[in-house]
Every structure is written in structure tokens, then in C-alpha cells.
Coordinates of C-alpha atoms in Angstrom, one line a residue:
X1 CA -15.8 -114.0 -31.7
X2 CA -16.0 -110.2 -31.6
X3 CA -14.2 -107.3 -33.2
X4 CA -13.4 -104.2 -31.1
X5 CA -12.2 -101.0 -32.6
X6 CA -10.8 -97.9 -30.9
X7 CA -9.6 -94.6 -32.2
X8 CA -6.6 -93.2 -30.3
X9 CA -5.4 -89.7 -30.3
X10 CA -1.8 -90.1 -29.0
X11 CA -0.9 -86.5 -29.4
X12 CA -4.3 -85.0 -28.8
X13 CA -5.1 -82.1 -31.1
X14 CA -1.5 -81.1 -31.7
X15 CA -0.6 -80.8 -35.4
X16 CA 2.2 -79.4 -37.5
X17 CA -0.2 -78.1 -40.1
X18 CA -2.9 -75.4 -40.0
X19 CA -5.5 -76.7 -42.4
X20 CA -8.1 -74.0 -42.8
X21 CA -11.1 -76.3 -42.5
X22 CA -9.9 -78.6 -39.6
X23 CA -12.9 -79.9 -37.7
X24 CA -10.8 -81.1 -34.8
X25 CA -9.2 -77.8 -34.2
X26 CA -12.8 -76.4 -33.9
X27 CA -13.9 -79.3 -31.6
X28 CA -10.9 -79.0 -29.3
X29 CA -11.3 -75.2 -29.0
X30 CA -14.7 -75.9 -27.4
X31 CA -13.3 -77.9 -24.6
X32 CA -12.0 -76.7 -21.2
X33 CA -8.7 -78.3 -22.2
X34 CA -7.8 -77.7 -25.8
X35 CA -5.0 -80.2 -26.0
X36 CA -4.0 -83.1 -23.6
X37 CA -0.5 -83.3 -25.0
X38 CA 1.2 -86.6 -25.6
X39 CA -0.2 -89.8 -24.2
X40 CA 2.1 -91.1 -21.4
X41 CA 3.6 -94.5 -21.2
X42 CA 1.5 -95.2 -18.1
X43 CA -1.8 -94.3 -19.8
X44 CA -0.8 -96.3 -22.8
X45 CA 0.0 -99.4 -20.8
X46 CA -3.2 -99.2 -18.8
X47 CA -5.3 -98.5 -21.9
X48 CA -4.0 -101.6 -23.7
X49 CA -4.4 -103.7 -20.6
X50 CA -8.0 -102.6 -20.0
X51 CA -9.0 -103.0 -23.7
X52 CA -7.7 -106.6 -23.5
X53 CA -9.9 -107.3 -20.5
X54 CA -12.9 -107.3 -22.8
X55 CA -11.2 -109.6 -25.4
X56 CA -11.1 -113.4 -25.5
X57 CA -8.9 -115.7 -27.5
X58 CA -9.9 -115.6 -31.2
X59 CA -11.3 -112.1 -31.0
X60 CA -10.0 -109.2 -33.2
X61 CA -9.1 -105.6 -32.2
X62 CA -8.3 -102.6 -34.4
X63 CA -6.1 -99.8 -33.0
X64 CA -6.6 -96.7 -35.2
X65 CA -4.6 -93.6 -34.6
X66 CA -5.6 -90.1 -35.5
X67 CA -5.0 -86.5 -34.4
X68 CA -4.2 -83.8 -34.7
X69 CA -1.2 -85.4 -36.5
X70 CA -0.5 -88.7 -34.7
X71 CA 3.0 -89.1 -36.1
X72 CA 4.0 -86.2 -33.9
X73 CA 3.9 -88.6 -31.0
X74 CA 7.1 -90.0 -32.4
X75 CA 8.1 -93.4 -33.8
X76 CA 9.3 -94.5 -30.4
X77 CA 5.7 -94.1 -29.1
X78 CA 4.3 -96.5 -31.7
X79 CA 7.2 -99.0 -31.4
X80 CA 6.5 -99.1 -27.6
X81 CA 2.7 -99.5 -28.4
X82 CA 3.2 -102.5 -30.7
X83 CA 5.6 -104.1 -28.2
X84 CA 3.0 -103.7 -25.4
X85 CA 0.4 -105.3 -27.6
X86 CA 2.7 -108.2 -28.6
X87 CA 3.3 -108.8 -24.9
X88 CA -0.4 -109.5 -24.1
X89 CA -1.2 -113.1 -23.3
X90 CA -4.5 -113.5 -25.2
X91 CA -4.5 -114.8 -28.8
X92 CA -6.1 -111.9 -30.5
X93 CA -5.9 -110.8 -34.1
X94 CA -4.6 -107.2 -34.2
X95 CA -5.1 -104.6 -36.9
X96 CA -3.5 -101.2 -37.1
X97 CA -4.4 -98.1 -39.0
X98 CA -3.3 -94.5 -38.9
X99 CA -4.5 -91.3 -40.5
X100 CA -1.7 -88.8 -41.4
X101 CA -1.0 -85.6 -43.3
X102 CA 2.2 -87.3 -44.5
X103 CA 4.5 -84.4 -44.1
X104 CA 6.9 -85.9 -41.6
X105 CA 6.8 -89.5 -42.6
X106 CA 10.3 -90.9 -43.4
X107 CA 11.7 -94.2 -44.6
X108 CA 11.9 -95.4 -41.0
X109 CA 8.2 -94.8 -40.6
X110 CA 7.6 -96.8 -43.8
X111 CA 9.7 -99.8 -42.5
X112 CA 7.6 -99.7 -39.2
X113 CA 4.3 -99.5 -41.1
X114 CA 5.2 -102.4 -43.3
X115 CA 6.6 -104.6 -40.5
X116 CA 3.4 -104.1 -38.4
X117 CA 0.8 -104.2 -41.3
X118 CA -0.5 -100.7 -40.8
X119 CA -3.2 -99.5 -43.1
X120 CA -2.4 -95.8 -43.7
X121 CA -4.9 -93.1 -44.6
X122 CA -3.0 -90.3 -46.4
X123 CA -4.6 -86.9 -46.7
X124 CA -4.4 -85.4 -50.1
X125 CA -7.0 -83.0 -51.3
X126 CA -7.3 -84.4 -54.8
X127 CA -5.9 -81.4 -56.8
X128 CA -2.7 -79.5 -56.2
X129 CA -4.3 -76.0 -56.2
X130 CA -6.9 -76.7 -53.6
X131 CA -4.6 -78.8 -51.4
X132 CA -2.0 -76.0 -51.2
X133 CA -4.7 -73.5 -50.6
X134 CA -6.1 -75.2 -47.5
X135 CA -3.5 -77.7 -46.2
X136 CA -0.8 -75.3 -45.1
X137 CA 2.1 -75.3 -42.6
X138 CA 2.4 -72.7 -39.8
X139 CA 4.1 -70.3 -42.3
X140 CA 1.2 -70.6 -44.7
X141 CA 3.1 -72.8 -47.2
X142 CA 1.3 -75.4 -49.2
X143 CA 2.2 -79.1 -48.5
X144 CA 1.2 -80.9 -51.7
X145 CA 4.7 -81.8 -53.0
X146 CA 5.8 -83.0 -49.5
X147 CA 2.7 -85.3 -49.3
X148 CA 3.2 -86.6 -52.8
X149 CA 6.7 -87.6 -51.9
X150 CA 5.3 -89.6 -49.0
X151 CA 2.8 -91.3 -51.4
X152 CA 5.8 -92.3 -53.5
X153 CA 7.5 -93.8 -50.4
X154 CA 4.4 -95.8 -49.7
X155 CA 4.4 -97.1 -53.2
X156 CA 8.1 -98.0 -53.0
X157 CA 7.8 -99.8 -49.6
X158 CA 4.5 -101.5 -50.5
X159 CA 2.6 -99.8 -47.7
X160 CA -1.2 -100.5 -47.8
X161 CA -2.8 -97.1 -48.0
X162 CA -5.8 -95.1 -49.1
X163 CA -6.2 -91.5 -49.9
X164 CA -8.4 -89.3 -47.7
X165 CA -9.7 -86.2 -49.6
X166 CA -11.6 -83.5 -47.7
X167 CA -14.4 -82.5 -50.1
X168 CA -14.8 -78.7 -49.7
X169 CA -17.6 -76.8 -51.5
X170 CA -15.0 -75.4 -54.0
X171 CA -13.3 -78.7 -54.6
X172 CA -16.7 -80.3 -55.4
X173 CA -16.8 -78.1 -58.5
X174 CA -13.7 -79.7 -59.8
X175 CA -14.7 -83.4 -60.1
X176 CA -13.1 -83.9 -63.5
X177 CA -9.7 -82.6 -62.3
X178 CA -10.0 -84.7 -59.1
X179 CA -10.7 -87.8 -61.1
X180 CA -7.8 -87.0 -63.5
X181 CA -5.5 -86.8 -60.4
X182 CA -6.7 -90.2 -59.2
X183 CA -6.0 -91.8 -62.5
X184 CA -2.6 -90.1 -63.0
X185 CA -1.4 -91.1 -59.5
X186 CA -2.7 -94.7 -59.9
X187 CA -4.8 -94.3 -56.7
X188 CA -6.7 -97.4 -56.0
X189 CA -8.6 -96.5 -52.8
X190 CA -10.0 -93.0 -52.0
X191 CA -12.5 -91.6 -49.5
X192 CA -14.0 -88.2 -49.9
X193 CA -14.7 -86.7 -46.5
X194 CA -17.5 -84.0 -46.6
X195 CA -16.1 -80.7 -45.2
X196 CA -18.1 -79.6 -42.2
X197 CA -19.0 -76.2 -40.8
X198 CA -17.8 -75.5 -37.3
X199 CA -19.9 -77.2 -34.6
X200 CA -20.7 -73.9 -32.9
X201 CA -21.2 -71.9 -36.2
X202 CA -24.3 -69.9 -36.5
X203 CA -23.9 -70.0 -40.3
X204 CA -21.9 -72.1 -42.7
X205 CA -18.4 -71.2 -43.8
X206 CA -16.9 -70.9 -47.3
X207 CA -15.4 -74.4 -47.0
X208 CA -18.4 -76.5 -45.9
X209 CA -19.9 -78.7 -48.5
X210 CA -23.6 -78.4 -49.4
X211 CA -26.1 -81.1 -50.4
X212 CA -26.3 -79.7 -54.0
X213 CA -22.5 -79.7 -54.3
X214 CA -22.3 -83.2 -52.9
X215 CA -24.8 -84.5 -55.4
X216 CA -23.2 -82.6 -58.3
X217 CA -19.8 -84.0 -57.4
X218 CA -20.9 -87.6 -57.1
X219 CA -22.9 -87.4 -60.3
X220 CA -19.8 -86.6 -62.2
X221 CA -17.6 -89.0 -60.2
X222 CA -20.1 -91.8 -61.0
X223 CA -19.9 -91.1 -64.7
X224 CA -16.1 -91.1 -64.7
X225 CA -16.0 -94.2 -62.4
X226 CA -18.3 -96.2 -64.7
X227 CA -16.2 -95.3 -67.7
X228 CA -13.1 -96.6 -65.9
X229 CA -15.0 -99.8 -65.0
X230 CA -16.0 -100.3 -68.7
X231 CA -12.3 -99.9 -69.5
X232 CA -11.5 -102.7 -67.1
X233 CA -10.2 -100.7 -64.2
X234 CA -11.7 -100.7 -60.7
X235 CA -11.1 -97.8 -58.4
X236 CA -12.5 -98.1 -54.8
X237 CA -14.5 -94.9 -54.0
X238 CA -15.7 -95.5 -50.4
X239 CA -19.1 -93.9 -50.9
X240 CA -19.9 -96.3 -53.8
X241 CA -18.4 -99.2 -51.9
X242 CA -20.5 -98.4 -48.8
X243 CA -23.8 -98.3 -50.8
X244 CA -22.9 -101.6 -52.5
X245 CA -22.0 -103.2 -49.2
X246 CA -25.3 -102.1 -47.6
X247 CA -27.6 -103.1 -50.5
X248 CA -25.9 -106.2 -51.8
X249 CA -23.8 -107.6 -48.9
X250 CA -26.1 -106.3 -46.1
X251 CA -23.0 -104.9 -44.4
X252 CA -22.8 -101.5 -42.6
X253 CA -19.4 -100.2 -43.5
X254 CA -20.0 -96.5 -42.7
X255 CA -21.0 -95.1 -39.3
X256 CA -24.4 -93.3 -39.6
X257 CA -25.3 -94.7 -43.0
X258 CA -28.6 -96.0 -41.6
X259 CA -29.2 -93.0 -39.4
X260 CA -28.1 -94.7 -36.2
X261 CA -25.2 -93.6 -34.1
X262 CA -22.8 -96.1 -32.6
X263 CA -20.2 -95.7 -29.9
X264 CA -16.7 -95.4 -31.6
X265 CA -14.5 -95.3 -28.5
X266 CA -12.4 -92.3 -29.3
X267 CA -9.6 -92.2 -26.7
X268 CA -7.8 -88.8 -26.1
X269 CA -4.2 -88.5 -25.0
X270 CA -5.2 -88.3 -21.3
X271 CA -7.2 -91.5 -21.5
X272 CA -10.6 -89.8 -21.7
X273 CA -13.1 -91.6 -23.9
X274 CA -15.8 -90.2 -26.1
X275 CA -18.5 -91.9 -28.3
X276 CA -17.7 -90.1 -31.6
X277 CA -14.9 -88.2 -33.2
X278 CA -17.3 -85.4 -34.0
X279 CA -18.2 -85.0 -30.4
X280 CA -14.9 -85.1 -28.4
X281 CA -16.4 -82.6 -26.0
X282 CA -16.4 -82.3 -22.2
X283 CA -20.2 -83.1 -22.0
X284 CA -19.7 -86.3 -23.9
X285 CA -16.8 -87.7 -21.9
X286 CA -17.7 -91.3 -21.0
X287 CA -14.9 -91.8 -18.5
X288 CA -11.2 -92.8 -18.6
X289 CA -9.8 -96.0 -20.2
X290 CA -7.1 -96.3 -17.5
X291 CA -9.9 -96.6 -14.9
X292 CA -12.6 -98.6 -16.7
X293 CA -13.0 -101.2 -19.5
X294 CA -14.7 -100.5 -22.8
X295 CA -17.7 -102.5 -21.6
X296 CA -18.0 -100.4 -18.5
X297 CA -17.7 -97.2 -20.5
X298 CA -20.4 -98.3 -22.9
X299 CA -22.8 -98.7 -20.0
X300 CA -22.4 -95.1 -18.8
X301 CA -25.4 -92.8 -19.0
X302 CA -23.4 -90.5 -21.3
X303 CA -23.1 -93.4 -23.8
X304 CA -26.8 -94.2 -23.7
X305 CA -27.7 -90.6 -24.0
X306 CA -25.5 -90.2 -27.1
X307 CA -27.0 -93.2 -28.8
X308 CA -30.6 -92.1 -28.1
X309 CA -30.1 -88.4 -28.9
X310 CA -31.2 -88.3 -32.5
X311 CA -32.0 -85.1 -34.3
X312 CA -35.6 -84.7 -35.6
X313 CA -35.8 -85.7 -39.3
X314 CA -36.7 -83.0 -41.8
X315 CA -40.3 -83.4 -43.0
X316 CA -38.9 -84.3 -46.4
X317 CA -37.5 -87.5 -45.0
X318 CA -40.8 -89.0 -44.0
X319 CA -42.1 -89.5 -47.6
X320 CA -38.7 -90.4 -49.0
X321 CA -38.4 -93.7 -50.9
X322 CA -35.0 -94.3 -49.4
X323 CA -35.9 -93.6 -45.8
X324 CA -35.4 -97.2 -44.7
X325 CA -31.9 -97.4 -46.0
X326 CA -30.9 -93.9 -44.8
X327 CA -32.9 -92.9 -41.7
X328 CA -31.7 -89.3 -42.1
X329 CA -28.0 -90.4 -42.1
X330 CA -25.3 -89.1 -39.8
X331 CA -26.6 -86.2 -37.7
X332 CA -23.3 -84.4 -38.1
X333 CA -23.5 -84.6 -41.9
X334 CA -27.1 -83.4 -42.2
X335 CA -26.2 -80.0 -43.5
X336 CA -23.5 -81.0 -45.9
X337 CA -24.9 -84.1 -47.8
X338 CA -28.5 -84.6 -46.8
X339 CA -31.4 -82.1 -46.6
X340 CA -30.8 -78.4 -47.1
X341 CA -33.0 -75.5 -46.1
X342 CA -34.9 -75.8 -49.4
X343 CA -35.6 -79.4 -48.9
X344 CA -33.1 -80.7 -51.4
X345 CA -31.3 -83.9 -50.4
X346 CA -27.9 -84.6 -52.0
X347 CA -27.8 -88.3 -50.8
X348 CA -31.2 -88.9 -52.2
X349 CA -30.1 -87.6 -55.5
X350 CA -27.1 -89.9 -55.5
X351 CA -29.2 -93.0 -54.6
X352 CA -31.7 -92.1 -57.4
X353 CA -28.8 -92.3 -59.9
X354 CA -26.9 -95.2 -58.4
X355 CA -29.6 -97.7 -57.6
X356 CA -31.0 -98.2 -61.1
X357 CA -27.4 -99.0 -62.3
X358 CA -26.5 -101.3 -59.5
X359 CA -26.9 -104.6 -61.4
X360 CA -24.8 -103.4 -64.3
X361 CA -22.2 -102.0 -61.8
X362 CA -21.9 -105.4 -60.1
X363 CA -21.6 -107.1 -63.4
X364 CA -18.8 -104.7 -64.5
X365 CA -17.0 -105.1 -61.1
X366 CA -17.2 -108.9 -61.4
X367 CA -15.8 -108.8 -64.9
X368 CA -12.9 -106.6 -63.8
X369 CA -12.0 -108.6 -60.7
X370 CA -12.4 -112.0 -62.3

């Protein structure tokens, strides 16, 4: 049995917000075609058909949707998509997920998410001030209250969701306020996404995280998190979960955590396929899903080149005690959470704090969950 995952951009880079740090707005601006518009019914049908060619009875497939803002493709698009999947002959277990800014989600969307078992990633930047500073609509208005209303809808409808928080350099200085927000809103699952500098930037911007800010933020979060555990409350913070999964369960639950890239099958609205969401660029186009299967796309020279094209590790990595469980990490994250120009590694600092506590952490988690 195998599990295939694809990341679909049904509305390409189109979005109803103008988040100041949006990495995909930067990526799409570097292509010959900035936006491929909305995925057509014909491309959708052929995409699903070709994905199923690589599946057998008993396999699993995850269809993840992202943007831009994927809900702008419209509820009808997603209803048609799930209907097409249900019409496939093979007995395959299907999982759905979607990442949304939450500003145009209605009760009808909630009914659909619930009926089809969608896992929703809802973007909230962990603190009202910073959310409204960066996550703005075309008129420059903050969106925090609108997104919070969507969270309440998810709670009301019993939607399975997690919070996605873009960790900017400034927000990283507010770990205590962020954790207070998590506790006040009864958030059970949260992922902090390091804010990146533009791919073509000659120097970092004001939003991009730094390794020192990364380490400082997670040092404080670890303290708050452990206090919550001691009080009998477990909060899933993805970074901590990923480390535990790697060291204890021997499971890789984060791409790049061991320093190796893997093909993610990012499918743009025109059917073009790319190996990674950070590199949806013309030079990394593997082919078109309406013309080839995923297996055939994986065998393209572009795919092999992407997998083999590793950045040289900084000299500090070669003598690092954690090299075998890191390998330099994700090459796109090198400047924001790993080694800076002074040789300081934020991830190394986190591991130095986390690993000596891992036995007590596991014992606390077992107590809370028993």
C-alpha cells in the first residue's frame, strides 16, 4: 500500500488579501505567467484520472488545496472535485485538506468541509496587532476579526482545523502574547511558519525571520508549553511534534527536516507540476498532470535535478553534534532558522534545549493523554 499526496492550486496565485510578506506572490512574480487563473473542469477531470492511474485498491491519496486563496475557486469547484473523486472505480482512501485565510468562508463551506472530512489550515498570525498589520485586504484593512469569526464557525460545526501562524521577525519577539492567544482561544493545533525573504532578494526584508529570533521564540514557547503540560494540558506545536516524531517514532513528518528534499507534486491551475511549493518556477516545471502520470513526472530530469541539487552546508554544520538528524535542514529555510552569517544556528540551539528534556516531555504527554 502506498500514500500519494498532491498540493493543488485551483485558483493559482489569485488572492483576496495583500499580505505584506506573501512568499507565493513573490514566487509567481518571477514566472513568465504570474497567474494561471482558475483550474478548468477539463484539467480537473484529467488530473484526477491521471493521479488514480498510479493508485491501486487499498492505497491512500491526500488532495491538499492551497493558493493564493483556494476558496476563491468557489464552492462549486470543490463540490465538483469531490464528486469526480467519488466516481473513481478504485477503492482508495481519500483525505482532503485546505489552507485558507478564512475571510470568505461561510456556513455553506463549513457544511461541505464537515461532510467531506476536510482538515483545514486557518491562517491567524497569533496576535491581533501583528495580524492586522500584515494580513490586510486590498484596501489595507486588517482581517483579524473576520478570521476569528471563521474560527468560531469551525468550532461550532466541529471542523477539524489547525492554526497556521506566519512567524515574522517582529512576531517572534512576542512569544508570551502569542501563547496567551493560543490559550485564550483554546487552540489545540498550531504550526509556526518561518517568514522568508523574497527568493530573488539581495538582502533580507523587515519581515523575514532570523536564526536568533527563531531560537529565542522557541525557547520561550518551550517554557510555556512545558508549563501547560505540567498543568495537564497538551497543545500540539508542530515543531515540537516533528522533533518527537523523528527521534522517538522514527517518522519524518516535516519536509526537509533531515536535509533532504522530496518531490511534493505541486499542481498549478493550468496543470503544470512542480517539485516544491517554494520553487513553483518555470525552470522547475516537471510537466503537466493532464498529459502524464505522477510516476512519469517523477522520472523527469527536472525532478532528479531538484532532488540532487543541494546547497553546500555551512562549515559550522560539519562539526555539529546534530548533523545526522538535521543535514542542514530545508535549503529554503537556511537563512531564517539555521545558520546565519555569524555561524549561529537557531535550530541547533532549539535541539540543545529540547533533547535533554525529551524523556520528561514524553512522560508528561503520556500522563496528559492517558
